[in-house]
Tab-separated table of C-alpha atoms in Angstrom:
chain	number	residue	atom	x	y	z
A	733	UNK	CA	-130.184	-72.493	26.811
A	734	UNK	CA	-127.217	-70.420	27.740
A	735	UNK	CA	-126.249	-66.962	26.367
A	736	UNK	CA	-122.568	-67.012	25.020
A	737	UNK	CA	-120.696	-64.035	24.044
A	738	UNK	CA	-117.649	-64.055	21.784
A	739	UNK	CA	-115.388	-60.877	21.138
A	740	UNK	CA	-113.907	-61.114	18.015
A	741	UNK	CA	-115.157	-62.511	14.527
A	742	UNK	CA	-111.931	-63.662	13.024
A	743	UNK	CA	-111.210	-67.556	12.159
A	744	UNK	CA	-111.125	-68.258	16.261
A	745	UNK	CA	-114.145	-66.159	16.956
A	746	UNK	CA	-116.258	-67.747	14.272
A	747	UNK	CA	-115.170	-71.003	14.628
A	748	UNK	CA	-115.662	-71.180	18.492
A	749	UNK	CA	-119.417	-69.416	18.004
A	750	UNK	CA	-120.148	-71.919	15.667
A	751	UNK	CA	-119.027	-74.791	17.944
A	752	UNK	CA	-120.985	-73.022	20.804
A	753	UNK	CA	-124.186	-72.479	18.676
A	754	UNK	CA	-124.089	-76.355	17.484
A	755	UNK	CA	-123.800	-77.591	21.059
A	756	UNK	CA	-127.055	-75.599	21.917
A	757	UNK	CA	-126.190	-72.080	22.930
A	758	UNK	CA	-127.225	-68.748	21.863
A	759	UNK	CA	-124.647	-67.013	20.564
A	760	UNK	CA	-123.435	-63.224	19.932
A	761	UNK	CA	-120.587	-61.987	18.176
A	762	UNK	CA	-119.207	-58.560	18.840
A	763	UNK	CA	-116.617	-57.526	16.243
A	764	UNK	CA	-115.232	-54.179	15.773
A	765	UNK	CA	-114.466	-54.390	11.997
A	766	UNK	CA	-117.401	-54.278	9.325
A	767	UNK	CA	-116.902	-57.753	8.278
A	768	UNK	CA	-115.624	-61.326	9.704
A	769	UNK	CA	-112.761	-63.024	9.066
A	770	UNK	CA	-110.179	-60.796	10.507
A	771	UNK	CA	-106.733	-60.487	9.071
A	772	UNK	CA	-107.336	-63.438	6.654
A	773	UNK	CA	-109.143	-61.265	4.288
A	774	UNK	CA	-105.804	-59.710	3.724
A	775	UNK	CA	-103.978	-62.783	3.270
A	776	UNK	CA	-103.102	-64.786	-0.348
A	777	UNK	CA	-102.860	-68.362	0.516
A	778	UNK	CA	-101.558	-70.280	3.437
A	779	UNK	CA	-98.454	-72.914	4.313
A	780	UNK	CA	-97.797	-75.386	4.090
A	781	UNK	CA	-100.059	-76.496	0.957
A	782	UNK	CA	-100.625	-72.974	-0.470
A	783	UNK	CA	-104.333	-73.130	0.172
A	784	UNK	CA	-106.080	-69.694	-0.917
A	785	UNK	CA	-106.962	-67.853	2.133
A	786	UNK	CA	-110.404	-67.370	0.607
A	787	UNK	CA	-111.200	-71.122	0.640
A	788	UNK	CA	-110.725	-70.717	4.617
A	789	UNK	CA	-112.693	-67.701	4.353
A	790	UNK	CA	-115.697	-69.570	2.404
A	791	UNK	CA	-115.365	-72.244	4.796
A	792	UNK	CA	-116.401	-69.948	7.864
A	793	UNK	CA	-118.934	-68.115	5.792
A	794	UNK	CA	-120.571	-71.288	5.060
A	795	UNK	CA	-120.204	-72.563	8.651
A	796	UNK	CA	-121.831	-69.478	10.280
A	797	UNK	CA	-124.666	-69.490	7.762
A	798	UNK	CA	-125.731	-72.652	9.348
A	799	UNK	CA	-126.281	-71.182	12.636
A	800	UNK	CA	-128.468	-68.488	14.047
A	801	UNK	CA	-125.652	-66.407	15.478
A	802	UNK	CA	-126.321	-62.529	15.906
A	803	UNK	CA	-123.380	-60.849	14.692
A	804	UNK	CA	-122.742	-57.157	15.899
A	805	UNK	CA	-120.543	-55.702	13.440
A	806	UNK	CA	-118.822	-52.273	13.825
A	807	UNK	CA	-119.089	-52.886	17.898
A	808	UNK	CA	-116.522	-52.402	20.526
A	809	UNK	CA	-116.797	-53.769	24.119
A	810	UNK	CA	-117.057	-50.748	26.077
A	811	UNK	CA	-117.573	-52.103	29.769
A	812	UNK	CA	-118.217	-55.508	31.203
A	813	UNK	CA	-119.624	-56.166	34.728
A	814	UNK	CA	-120.062	-59.136	36.382
A	815	UNK	CA	-123.192	-60.084	38.385
A	816	UNK	CA	-122.956	-63.407	40.046
A	817	UNK	CA	-122.495	-65.963	37.396
A	818	UNK	CA	-123.651	-63.504	34.593
A	819	UNK	CA	-121.450	-61.052	32.554
A	820	UNK	CA	-122.930	-58.019	31.024
A	821	UNK	CA	-121.017	-56.891	28.158
A	822	UNK	CA	-121.815	-53.283	27.148
A	823	UNK	CA	-121.208	-52.369	23.382
A	824	UNK	CA	-121.934	-48.979	21.985
A	825	UNK	CA	-125.861	-49.484	21.531
A	826	UNK	CA	-126.622	-52.746	23.264
A	827	UNK	CA	-126.102	-54.712	26.601
A	828	UNK	CA	-124.935	-58.610	25.796
A	829	UNK	CA	-126.083	-60.875	29.118
A	830	UNK	CA	-123.718	-64.121	29.055
A	831	UNK	CA	-123.234	-67.039	30.816
A	832	UNK	CA	-119.848	-67.180	29.331
A	833	UNK	CA	-117.741	-64.748	27.506
A	834	UNK	CA	-115.096	-65.886	24.940
A	835	UNK	CA	-112.101	-63.450	23.767
A	836	UNK	CA	-110.941	-64.147	20.658
A	837	UNK	CA	-109.625	-60.935	19.612
A	838	UNK	CA	-106.381	-62.115	17.744
A	839	UNK	CA	-103.164	-60.625	17.398
A	840	UNK	CA	-101.632	-57.597	15.699
A	841	UNK	CA	-98.580	-57.626	13.225
A	842	UNK	CA	-95.614	-55.966	15.265
A	843	UNK	CA	-94.897	-52.479	14.125
A	844	UNK	CA	-91.955	-52.964	11.979
A	845	UNK	CA	-91.338	-49.131	12.065
A	846	UNK	CA	-90.006	-49.977	15.633
A	847	UNK	CA	-86.864	-51.501	14.347
A	848	UNK	CA	-85.574	-48.206	12.483
A	849	UNK	CA	-82.410	-49.830	11.373
A	850	UNK	CA	-84.456	-52.056	9.005
A	851	UNK	CA	-85.801	-49.250	7.145
A	852	UNK	CA	-89.458	-49.938	6.966
A	853	UNK	CA	-91.397	-47.042	5.939
A	854	UNK	CA	-88.242	-45.117	5.342
A	855	UNK	CA	-87.289	-47.030	2.007
A	856	UNK	CA	-90.316	-47.845	-0.096
A	857	UNK	CA	-88.884	-51.406	-1.224
A	858	UNK	CA	-88.703	-52.438	2.347
A	859	UNK	CA	-92.303	-54.135	3.166
A	860	UNK	CA	-93.590	-56.898	5.615
A	861	UNK	CA	-94.922	-60.007	4.903
A	862	UNK	CA	-98.392	-58.794	5.242
A	863	UNK	CA	-97.624	-56.147	2.696
A	864	UNK	CA	-96.696	-59.067	0.384
A	865	UNK	CA	-99.612	-61.051	0.974
A	866	UNK	CA	-101.629	-58.053	-0.458
A	867	UNK	CA	-99.138	-57.827	-3.292
A	868	UNK	CA	-99.767	-61.301	-4.126
A	869	UNK	CA	-103.504	-60.726	-4.289
A	870	UNK	CA	-102.866	-57.599	-6.654
A	871	UNK	CA	-100.496	-59.417	-8.391
A	872	UNK	CA	-98.020	-56.560	-8.088
A	873	UNK	CA	-94.252	-57.483	-7.898
A	874	UNK	CA	-92.597	-54.476	-9.140
A	875	UNK	CA	-90.300	-52.313	-7.024
A	876	UNK	CA	-91.066	-48.625	-6.234
A	877	UNK	CA	-89.019	-47.959	-9.257
A	878	UNK	CA	-91.288	-49.877	-11.422
A	879	UNK	CA	-88.335	-52.542	-12.025
A	880	UNK	CA	-88.909	-56.201	-11.557
A	881	UNK	CA	-87.022	-57.230	-8.780
A	882	UNK	CA	-83.955	-59.301	-9.235
A	883	UNK	CA	-83.174	-60.077	-5.596
A	884	UNK	CA	-85.199	-60.062	-2.684
A	885	UNK	CA	-84.139	-60.705	0.811
A	886	UNK	CA	-86.583	-62.379	3.600
A	887	UNK	CA	-85.664	-61.324	6.857
A	888	UNK	CA	-86.898	-63.456	9.865
A	889	UNK	CA	-87.340	-62.584	12.997
A	890	UNK	CA	-88.553	-59.176	13.122
A	891	UNK	CA	-90.114	-57.953	16.236
A	892	UNK	CA	-89.787	-61.721	17.855
A	893	UNK	CA	-87.088	-62.910	19.869
A	894	UNK	CA	-85.569	-59.553	20.401
A	895	UNK	CA	-85.151	-58.121	23.585
A	896	UNK	CA	-84.925	-54.644	22.114
A	897	UNK	CA	-88.427	-54.931	21.207
A	898	UNK	CA	-89.376	-56.314	24.476
A	899	UNK	CA	-90.671	-59.378	22.657
A	900	UNK	CA	-88.822	-62.467	24.054
A	901	UNK	CA	-90.827	-64.980	22.745
A	902	UNK	CA	-90.934	-66.771	19.235
A	903	UNK	CA	-94.030	-65.859	16.756
A	904	UNK	CA	-93.318	-69.420	15.429
A	905	UNK	CA	-95.198	-69.285	12.231
A	906	UNK	CA	-92.850	-66.425	10.287
A	907	UNK	CA	-90.367	-69.007	9.804
A	908	UNK	CA	-92.651	-71.065	7.646
A	909	UNK	CA	-94.452	-67.998	6.186
A	910	UNK	CA	-90.956	-67.005	4.853
A	911	UNK	CA	-90.299	-70.150	3.297
A	912	UNK	CA	-93.801	-70.209	1.629
A	913	UNK	CA	-93.333	-66.664	0.495
A	914	UNK	CA	-90.237	-67.388	-0.786
A	915	UNK	CA	-91.626	-70.370	-2.863
A	916	UNK	CA	-94.667	-68.216	-4.063
A	917	UNK	CA	-92.074	-65.500	-5.228
A	918	UNK	CA	-90.183	-67.757	-7.238
A	919	UNK	CA	-93.409	-69.113	-8.981
A	920	UNK	CA	-94.243	-65.849	-10.183
A	921	UNK	CA	-90.721	-64.339	-10.758
A	922	UNK	CA	-88.610	-67.215	-11.713
A	923	UNK	CA	-85.535	-65.398	-12.423
A	924	UNK	CA	-85.153	-63.526	-9.199
A	925	UNK	CA	-82.657	-64.707	-6.732
A	926	UNK	CA	-84.444	-65.042	-2.984
A	927	UNK	CA	-82.621	-64.926	0.096
A	928	UNK	CA	-83.763	-65.849	3.457
A	929	UNK	CA	-81.752	-64.561	6.654
A	930	UNK	CA	-82.580	-66.447	9.677
A	931	UNK	CA	-81.583	-67.211	13.165
A	932	UNK	CA	-82.900	-70.781	13.510
A	933	UNK	CA	-85.537	-72.256	11.190
A	934	UNK	CA	-88.412	-73.524	13.222
A	935	UNK	CA	-90.285	-76.032	10.982
A	936	UNK	CA	-92.130	-77.224	13.773
A	937	UNK	CA	-95.535	-78.467	12.368
A	938	UNK	CA	-96.547	-81.441	9.850
A	939	UNK	CA	-95.125	-80.594	6.525
A	940	UNK	CA	-93.168	-77.867	7.541
A	941	UNK	CA	-89.769	-79.336	7.080
A	942	UNK	CA	-90.768	-80.748	3.654
A	943	UNK	CA	-91.588	-77.120	2.562
A	944	UNK	CA	-88.220	-76.178	3.563
A	945	UNK	CA	-86.673	-78.932	1.517
A	946	UNK	CA	-88.885	-77.967	-1.132
A	947	UNK	CA	-87.788	-74.345	-1.326
A	948	UNK	CA	-84.074	-75.616	-1.410
A	949	UNK	CA	-84.334	-78.309	-3.987
A	950	UNK	CA	-87.071	-77.026	-6.610
A	951	UNK	CA	-87.116	-73.179	-5.862
A	952	UNK	CA	-83.563	-72.259	-5.214
A	953	UNK	CA	-83.834	-70.264	-2.404
A	954	UNK	CA	-80.918	-69.364	-0.589
A	955	UNK	CA	-80.854	-69.829	3.618
A	956	UNK	CA	-78.085	-67.815	5.235
A	957	UNK	CA	-77.775	-68.026	8.792
A	958	UNK	CA	-77.430	-64.392	10.027
A	959	UNK	CA	-79.500	-61.815	11.844
A	960	UNK	CA	-79.872	-58.782	9.636
A	961	UNK	CA	-78.717	-55.608	11.328
A	962	UNK	CA	-79.050	-52.750	8.850
A	963	UNK	CA	-81.049	-52.099	5.868
A	964	UNK	CA	-79.819	-48.979	3.639
A	965	UNK	CA	-80.516	-47.387	0.320
A	966	UNK	CA	-77.753	-47.012	-2.276
A	967	UNK	CA	-77.482	-44.443	-4.782
A	968	UNK	CA	-78.159	-46.686	-7.634
A	969	UNK	CA	-81.782	-47.305	-6.534
A	970	UNK	CA	-80.930	-50.734	-4.673
A	971	UNK	CA	-81.185	-51.692	-0.925
A	972	UNK	CA	-78.017	-52.631	0.710
A	973	UNK	CA	-77.975	-55.165	3.731
A	974	UNK	CA	-75.542	-55.969	6.313
A	975	UNK	CA	-75.344	-59.212	7.846
A	976	UNK	CA	-72.908	-62.047	8.983
A	977	UNK	CA	-72.783	-65.321	7.368
A	978	UNK	CA	-72.332	-66.986	10.559
A	979	UNK	CA	-71.776	-70.224	8.886
A	980	UNK	CA	-68.807	-69.070	7.061
A	981	UNK	CA	-67.746	-66.603	10.273
A	982	UNK	CA	-67.762	-63.266	7.769
A	983	UNK	CA	-69.442	-60.192	7.384
A	984	UNK	CA	-71.853	-60.172	4.338
A	985	UNK	CA	-73.154	-57.378	2.201
A	986	UNK	CA	-75.798	-57.604	-0.403
A	987	UNK	CA	-77.410	-55.147	-2.864
A	988	UNK	CA	-80.941	-56.084	-3.266
A	989	UNK	CA	-84.400	-54.671	-4.930
A	990	UNK	CA	-86.609	-55.801	-2.263
A	991	UNK	CA	-86.502	-56.787	1.339
A	992	UNK	CA	-89.505	-58.599	3.045
A	993	UNK	CA	-89.439	-58.169	6.861
A	994	UNK	CA	-91.063	-61.230	8.638
A	995	UNK	CA	-92.639	-59.046	11.424
A	996	UNK	CA	-93.951	-60.841	14.429
A	997	UNK	CA	-97.423	-61.201	16.204
A	998	UNK	CA	-98.048	-59.110	19.123
A	999	UNK	CA	-101.091	-58.879	21.586
A	1000	UNK	CA	-103.348	-56.083	20.133
A	1001	UNK	CA	-103.614	-53.029	22.331
A	1002	UNK	CA	-107.664	-53.748	22.313
A	1003	UNK	CA	-106.905	-57.392	23.784
A	1004	UNK	CA	-105.276	-55.325	26.586
A	1005	UNK	CA	-107.896	-52.741	26.847
A	1006	UNK	CA	-110.389	-55.854	26.893
A	1007	UNK	CA	-108.241	-58.354	29.369
A	1008	UNK	CA	-108.514	-55.073	31.661
A	1009	UNK	CA	-112.236	-54.590	31.390
A	1010	UNK	CA	-112.913	-58.326	32.382
A	1011	UNK	CA	-110.074	-58.373	35.092
A	1012	UNK	CA	-108.419	-61.246	33.500
A	1013	UNK	CA	-104.340	-61.768	33.769
A	1014	UNK	CA	-102.058	-61.159	30.706
A	1015	UNK	CA	-98.459	-63.116	30.565
A	1016	UNK	CA	-95.322	-60.652	30.413
A	1017	UNK	CA	-95.332	-60.917	26.754
A	1018	UNK	CA	-98.847	-59.380	26.840
A	1019	UNK	CA	-100.743	-62.582	25.491
A	1020	UNK	CA	-103.759	-63.649	27.833
A	1021	UNK	CA	-102.867	-65.670	30.812
A	1022	UNK	CA	-104.156	-69.458	30.405
A	1023	UNK	CA	-105.188	-70.972	33.962
A	1024	UNK	CA	-103.113	-74.071	32.848
A	1025	UNK	CA	-100.485	-74.077	30.270
A	1026	UNK	CA	-101.304	-77.939	29.557
A	1027	UNK	CA	-104.801	-78.515	30.397
A	1028	UNK	CA	-106.971	-75.911	29.335
A	1029	UNK	CA	-105.324	-73.229	27.496
A	1030	UNK	CA	-108.684	-71.606	26.802
A	1031	UNK	CA	-109.529	-70.733	30.403
A	1032	UNK	CA	-108.838	-67.667	31.669
A	1033	UNK	CA	-108.072	-66.652	35.334
A	1034	UNK	CA	-111.589	-64.924	35.631
A	1035	UNK	CA	-114.540	-66.957	35.913
A	1036	UNK	CA	-116.637	-67.281	33.192
A	1037	UNK	CA	-114.014	-65.771	30.603
A	1038	UNK	CA	-112.316	-67.945	28.246
A	1039	UNK	CA	-109.889	-67.341	25.029
A	1040	UNK	CA	-109.523	-68.554	21.862
A	1041	UNK	CA	-106.958	-68.012	19.108
A	1042	UNK	CA	-104.228	-65.922	18.821
A	1043	UNK	CA	-104.967	-63.606	21.785
A	1044	UNK	CA	-103.463	-66.441	23.680
A	1045	UNK	CA	-100.428	-66.917	21.953
A	1046	UNK	CA	-98.888	-66.830	18.235
A	1047	UNK	CA	-100.621	-69.601	16.302
A	1048	UNK	CA	-101.184	-70.788	12.651
A	1049	UNK	CA	-104.793	-70.746	11.038
A	1050	UNK	CA	-104.663	-74.856	11.772
A	1051	UNK	CA	-104.101	-74.253	15.313
A	1052	UNK	CA	-106.551	-71.393	15.633
A	1053	UNK	CA	-109.357	-73.255	14.474
A	1054	UNK	CA	-108.049	-76.487	16.722
A	1055	UNK	CA	-107.572	-74.161	19.916
A	1056	UNK	CA	-111.295	-72.666	19.014
A	1057	UNK	CA	-112.916	-76.232	19.195
A	1058	UNK	CA	-111.089	-76.985	22.150
A	1059	UNK	CA	-111.915	-73.983	23.895
A	1060	UNK	CA	-115.871	-74.543	23.053
A	1061	UNK	CA	-115.333	-77.860	24.777
A	1062	UNK	CA	-114.163	-76.230	27.895
A	1063	UNK	CA	-116.877	-73.531	27.838
A	1064	UNK	CA	-119.610	-76.309	27.637
A	1065	UNK	CA	-117.814	-78.153	30.489
A	1066	UNK	CA	-118.031	-74.922	32.389
A	1067	UNK	CA	-121.694	-74.166	31.390
A	1068	UNK	CA	-122.595	-77.571	33.074
A	1069	UNK	CA	-121.238	-76.824	36.482
A	1070	UNK	CA	-123.758	-73.447	36.429
B	459	UNK	CA	-38.010	-93.975	10.620
B	460	UNK	CA	-39.939	-91.716	7.999
B	461	UNK	CA	-43.388	-92.725	6.978
B	462	UNK	CA	-43.720	-89.449	4.859
B	463	UNK	CA	-46.493	-88.255	7.464
B	464	UNK	CA	-46.655	-87.555	11.395
B	465	UNK	CA	-49.305	-86.883	13.704
B	466	UNK	CA	-50.259	-83.669	14.355
B	467	UNK	CA	-52.399	-81.846	16.823
B	468	UNK	CA	-55.960	-82.634	16.406
B	469	UNK	CA	-58.337	-80.101	15.483
B	470	UNK	CA	-61.183	-81.242	17.472
B	471	UNK	CA	-62.002	-78.962	20.385
B	472	UNK	CA	-61.014	-80.750	23.461
B	473	UNK	CA	-63.831	-80.032	26.023
B	474	UNK	CA	-61.660	-81.948	28.938
B	475	UNK	CA	-58.959	-79.500	28.530
B	476	UNK	CA	-61.053	-76.842	28.675
B	477	UNK	CA	-59.399	-73.714	30.214
B	478	UNK	CA	-62.645	-72.089	31.639
B	479	UNK	CA	-60.922	-69.540	34.027
B	480	UNK	CA	-61.401	-66.352	31.762
B	481	UNK	CA	-64.775	-67.657	30.699
B	482	UNK	CA	-65.912	-67.981	34.456
B	483	UNK	CA	-64.494	-64.644	35.256
B	484	UNK	CA	-66.536	-62.956	32.104
B	485	UNK	CA	-69.672	-64.745	33.105
B	486	UNK	CA	-69.656	-63.817	36.833
B	487	UNK	CA	-69.422	-59.939	36.016
B	488	UNK	CA	-71.442	-59.966	32.589
B	489	UNK	CA	-73.758	-62.904	32.799
B	490	UNK	CA	-75.360	-61.624	29.891
B	491	UNK	CA	-72.843	-63.558	28.031
B	492	UNK	CA	-74.811	-66.491	28.911
B	493	UNK	CA	-77.769	-65.832	26.423
B	494	UNK	CA	-75.966	-65.287	23.051
B	495	UNK	CA	-77.568	-67.033	20.297
B	496	UNK	CA	-75.083	-66.473	17.714
B	497	UNK	CA	-77.064	-64.609	15.385
B	498	UNK	CA	-74.091	-62.688	13.996
B	499	UNK	CA	-75.869	-59.384	14.334
B	500	UNK	CA	-73.103	-58.076	16.128
B	501	UNK	CA	-70.503	-58.857	13.660
B	502	UNK	CA	-72.564	-57.557	11.059
B	503	UNK	CA	-72.622	-54.152	12.614
B	504	UNK	CA	-69.180	-54.024	14.110
B	505	UNK	CA	-67.066	-51.132	13.098
B	506	UNK	CA	-63.837	-52.904	13.372
B	507	UNK	CA	-64.983	-55.870	11.801
B	508	UNK	CA	-65.874	-54.283	8.504
B	509	UNK	CA	-62.414	-53.082	8.381
B	510	UNK	CA	-60.157	-56.071	9.856
B	511	UNK	CA	-60.826	-59.796	10.119
B	512	UNK	CA	-62.457	-59.399	13.668
B	513	UNK	CA	-65.152	-61.338	14.456
B	514	UNK	CA	-66.895	-60.370	17.657
B	515	UNK	CA	-69.199	-63.393	17.510
B	516	UNK	CA	-66.168	-65.975	16.753
B	517	UNK	CA	-64.416	-64.287	19.704
B	518	UNK	CA	-67.224	-64.763	22.379
B	519	UNK	CA	-67.509	-68.367	20.829
B	520	UNK	CA	-63.708	-69.217	21.027
B	521	UNK	CA	-63.873	-67.869	24.688
B	522	UNK	CA	-66.877	-70.163	25.482
B	523	UNK	CA	-64.818	-73.343	23.866
B	524	UNK	CA	-61.860	-72.425	26.203
B	525	UNK	CA	-59.637	-71.580	23.138
B	526	UNK	CA	-57.949	-68.528	24.734
B	527	UNK	CA	-54.596	-68.690	23.172
B	528	UNK	CA	-55.442	-65.949	20.379
B	529	UNK	CA	-57.789	-63.956	22.487
B	530	UNK	CA	-55.532	-61.078	23.346
B	531	UNK	CA	-54.994	-60.247	19.627
B	532	UNK	CA	-58.424	-60.409	18.823
B	533	UNK	CA	-59.610	-58.027	21.660
B	534	UNK	CA	-57.170	-55.640	20.665
B	535	UNK	CA	-59.107	-55.119	17.318
B	536	UNK	CA	-62.379	-53.851	19.076
B	537	UNK	CA	-62.740	-50.307	18.876
B	538	UNK	CA	-65.103	-50.488	21.748
B	539	UNK	CA	-67.685	-48.468	20.063
B	540	UNK	CA	-70.589	-50.390	21.435
B	541	UNK	CA	-72.838	-50.776	18.246
B	542	UNK	CA	-72.816	-54.529	19.070
B	543	UNK	CA	-74.674	-54.022	22.196
B	544	UNK	CA	-77.345	-51.781	20.315
B	545	UNK	CA	-78.205	-54.523	17.698
B	546	UNK	CA	-78.239	-57.575	19.892
B	547	UNK	CA	-81.286	-59.309	20.400
B	548	UNK	CA	-80.693	-61.027	23.718
B	549	UNK	CA	-79.354	-58.082	25.166
B	550	UNK	CA	-75.431	-59.263	25.567
B	551	UNK	CA	-73.204	-56.574	26.424
B	552	UNK	CA	-70.375	-57.306	24.434
B	553	UNK	CA	-68.495	-54.244	24.901
B	554	UNK	CA	-68.113	-55.212	28.450
B	555	UNK	CA	-67.373	-58.685	27.788
B	556	UNK	CA	-64.482	-57.544	25.667
B	557	UNK	CA	-63.168	-55.256	28.680
B	558	UNK	CA	-63.647	-58.163	31.073
B	559	UNK	CA	-61.365	-60.526	28.759
B	560	UNK	CA	-58.755	-57.547	28.837
B	561	UNK	CA	-59.039	-57.997	32.964
B	562	UNK	CA	-58.884	-61.537	33.060
B	563	UNK	CA	-55.922	-61.934	30.591
B	564	UNK	CA	-54.081	-59.787	32.954
B	565	UNK	CA	-55.156	-61.453	36.333
B	566	UNK	CA	-54.666	-65.267	34.861
B	567	UNK	CA	-51.539	-64.204	32.886
B	568	UNK	CA	-48.713	-65.765	35.080
B	569	UNK	CA	-51.074	-68.110	36.847
B	570	UNK	CA	-50.935	-72.018	36.284
B	571	UNK	CA	-53.921	-73.629	34.726
């Protein structure tokens, strides 16, 4: 029986841990938070089918309960050392021996205050998609002035595809998150006008394009092709945005009650530290470097260290689960060689 | 004979008679122009564009399509404030593009295509 340490107890971490336990390994999860589930705990529902996040959380809870997996909550990796083919992973109060380590530390949301011109944390009615998910959970849609919003803008590509934030890559799931949230808002506030400001709409996966069409056809969401360059507040308690409607070739101004920024996915500071502790390489983007892009995304550049989920690249929940399963397969292949 | 209509110049962009001299000159000295993704951030924030019909994104598109006839009048509207390069997500130095178009127009003014 081999020992496996999984760092991170989000969707990827739990899925990969269960797969490893299911194939006969002794698994320990090190999670720095006080519960499993990661960012999904704060999410309301998922694209493209509006499945409640809680259903996925219940799935992982049920799944992990079937195995004898040791979960260390409120624990951080302090040090890692390799002794031959064995890794010693030090947490605050324990040392875990591992034949393979799987990093599943996830992502962090781009800090939207870095795009100062978009007014996040300057104007109360500028929020991120993560804040919006929290509001869906609470059923709170009022502006900071206690008003029901009549006009809402969803701004795509905040902190993604932006050299000014040193993030050249596309976070890829924000596009469809924006479309999903637009539809969801329309369900709660049928009278509100909703506008999505995009550079490109990347509806890359199954049902995404259909969701986009549904947004236009049944929810009257307006899609405007233009990058928002400034958000400001007007004296009459509205927000004003500046963009170009690039398809008609004219600058556009609009008064709004609420602006939702689709902040991109970034590598966690924590992931960088863990990568350094294990001596694994990272891409220029900050995400963990896979040994091969095509065959074995979960295999990292250090022997016995693997990765699963969004610490490799931006992914949807579905892709995260698939990726975690594929990584588990690769880890088992590796364990056979020991 | 009068048919009541006459052939007019086609509205389509004819890549075959593309005058790329100015474009080549600009790209040589400001290669960042190559990565423009036409998001319109520059036009949205443009000081001149909010007061006149100047559209800095369309101007660079005209250049890239070889439509150089109106470039002179277009670039004269630019105030060279540089806000476009502050917002550009791809780091295109549009202000320098405008300056280079000015230079290129002088260089190629009296030359045959």
